[in-house]
Amino acid sequence: MKNSVIGRLLVIFTILIGWWYSLYPVNDRPFYDVLREEVKQDKDISEIEKLVKKAKEIEKARTVEGLVISPAKALKLAATDLKVNLRDFISIYNQPKASNDVVINFVRRKAAGKIRLGLDLKGGTEFIIAFDEDEFKKNEPDKDMAEAQGEIIEILRNRVDQSGIVEAEIKPIGPSTISLKIPSIDSDEIQKYRDLIQRTAKLDFRLVHEDNASLLTQEKNEDFIPPIAFERMEMPTSSDADSPTQIVYVKRIPESVGGKHINRAYPNVNQFGSYSVSLEFNHEGAKLFHDVTSANTGRRLAVVLDGTVYSAPNINEPIAGGRAEISGSFSSEEATNLGVVLRCGNLPVAISIEGEFSTDPTLGKDSVKSGKNASIWGLFAVVIFMLIYYRSAGLIANLALAANILLVLGTLTIAGATITLPGIAGIVLTIGMAVDANVLIFERIREELNNKKSIANAIHTGYNRAFVTILDANLTTLFTALILYKFGSGPIRGFAVTLSIGIVASLFTALFMTRTIFDLFIWLDKFKKLNLSAWITVKNVKFLSFRKFSSIASFSLIALSLAVVVYRGKSSLSVDFTGGSAITFNYSNEISPAKINDVLKKSGYKETRVAYKASAQQETRLLEIVLGGSIPKDKDVKSDIRNLLNKSFPDATLSGGSEKRIGALVGNQFMKQAIFAAAWALVTIIMYITIRFEFSYALGAVAALAHDIVICTGLFLIANLGERQISLPVIAALLTIMGYSLNDTIVVFDRIRENFGLIKNMAPKELINLSLNQTFSRTILTSFTTLIVVAILYVFGGGAINDFALVMFIGVLIGTYSSIFIATPVMMFFRERKERESAVATVANLKESTA
């Protein structure tokens, strides 16, 4: 046992230390300091100091000109001016010939803070994107403007989503303008997104003139006439070539295969550290590419992207594999981004960035601060409760909880994910599941101790018996999270990522880490006595006798909830779903958004969102007020609000103002993806539970799930006299409730299944009642610990966090109720019906055999 415990402890410490290191640095570090740290020990640091001095001079000069330039960009310009190869000073593993771009990106990543907060928690950058209506009508006369705008939005959304888990916000503003917001990042990443956004990504393959070399010689003559069907283009060459470009004459009309036939596009790196983009065509594209290369063997084929020739290799033989490659002087990031834009398709019209603003957190600074404090106090309360209730075992559970949070945050940073409120919702759920796993184990250990087993045997048996329950509950939720990630987008994917990571972390800490600590104490002979409190004890409650009453209560609540949803109609949806109007003002002094919201609501503006934003150079600061719902056309809302706020806050001195109609954050495509993801999640749940249990159990779980979501939504919309609205944070809370309800139900079902296998001489109803009595204390304890966090968030969190916490509070209560009084009776109903049908079939078979 000694070697086993020591070995497992080493594994745990290695993982935790590695994940702790992955969080460093939490915040951004000075770029030039990191550059100095990475210089090889045998190199003269004075050369780098000269480079840094030059870079700072460039930064200062650009600032004077009114331009913002990042240290990384300045360093690149300085290295070019001084003709410095950074690879001579900084080595990158497996890339001995790394370009300056590659080295600078390496240093920038080292300097970047690992914890990335989303738009709702930290703010970010807003791009105002426009396209030319006249150009679009000329290129696409049969398409509607709204259709084109929607197509551009989806392409941009896919580009941003595939570039990383950033959870951007994108919505239409007017007929030919789009707002795209990305979380707060440094100026280099902002430039990356500028390029990602504006790239049209039109990919063509064009044949190079057969006598290209002869044409290059002839064009020096004054009487040279270029071939009519061909176009003269420049192609960038490698950095060590004599000339930076090479001239090629390519056909004006591209070949039949192009960007629309791309199935996959991804970066590749060769042994010299040079990056390229590999392409894989779909079936039609592979055939067309084979036809082109077969008909033109021996000629050169130019790869043209957005009007630039990247390469023009010779066709040595027909290419039948449906693969091609774009080579060039790419950095890792450039190759990755190029792969993204090619996968997502080309834009139907050229777009441009007309404005760029830094934005405050969409939840509001006050709400973020209060929510952060409330979360800390909520976790602290859970830790204290576990210590009081489970004592020494509670201490072990708290260590596992701390490790769980470390593993989740560390994995999110490794994945480059952005933490948003939906992500925090996933963390809240995983914390609840982590606590639940420990409660399940401890309650099982208590049962074994009550059966007079030794502490060592009780711990061993308790873990063995809890293992299947914990595995089933977590795997069911994990499969649901994976489906949501695969088919969802935006905040749904953010929630799914965090939840998936949290589930894996919970399994590791609950089943491996805590077991190792228990085994360590047993080996050291430190457990003379294991005290586990038992404040909640029930033995003979006939839970199923309440099923008629619970059915009436649930059907009444469902009917009420559906009636409220129908009655409220579109008024139940926030501006996230309906769109609205955005009014911006100049101001002199900043006023708390919470105070502005209060004044506006008292004056009849029920749905308002207030935030501040600034131009990229910080020359202009604007107050933006988003109004939801319908606004009377004959009312000058802009003037009314400006006068109202100037009267309420004289120091603000609002002036000017503009008003624009904005579209919904949640578009039709987002809704379709969300519905599709939910449908697949339900199918997965039914399949898994049917395989692991029976079909009747799956029906019970799905019934409880639907019951909880409908009632939670209805009761939330009734709250505050019907002033609450469904927003993206509310959707995040409802997704959390789905996971919580499912986990709760599976735990109950697992005990019922176990007892059906162990106890053969008890009536099914009595056996189910026994199972519910056995799991009742665990159900209440898990719900209570989750409610502690949620209640503190509700009381002290503001704005959207308050909405999120209210849905969670209602959902935990309803989910606890449904796992006992809805899921189990529904399962029993279908199980009994199946048994009756089986009995009838058996009798019929006997009659046939005797006849």
PDB file of C-alpha atoms in Angstrom, residues 30 41 132 186 217 295 335 434 438 520 567 661 730 783 810:
ATOM      1  CA  PRO A  30       5.872  43.944 -19.782  1.00  0.00           C
ATOM      2  CA  GLN A  41      22.749  33.175 -21.968  1.00  0.00           C
ATOM      3  CA  ASP A 132     -21.037  49.056 -49.784  1.00  0.00           C
ATOM      4  CA  ASP A 186      -3.727  43.494 -26.447  1.00  0.00           C
ATOM      5  CA  THR A 217      12.398  39.293 -70.947  1.00  0.00           C
ATOM      6  CA  ALA A 295      -5.087  18.676 -68.469  1.00  0.00           C
ATOM      7  CA  ALA A 335      -1.215  30.322 -41.165  1.00  0.00           C
ATOM      8  CA  ALA A 434     -17.784  18.039  -7.195  1.00  0.00           C
ATOM      9  CA  ASN A 438     -17.932  13.843  -2.185  1.00  0.00           C
ATOM     10  CA  LEU A 520      -2.599   8.060   3.131  1.00  0.00           C
ATOM     11  CA  TYR A 567     -49.193  36.096 -22.281  1.00  0.00           C
ATOM     12  CA  ARG A 661     -31.474  50.566 -34.768  1.00  0.00           C
ATOM     13  CA  VAL A 730     -30.724  33.530 -18.174  1.00  0.00           C
ATOM     14  CA  SER A 783     -29.011  21.262  -2.961  1.00  0.00           C
ATOM     15  CA  ILE A 810     -35.630  28.478  -8.562  1.00  0.00           C
TER      16      ILE A 810
END
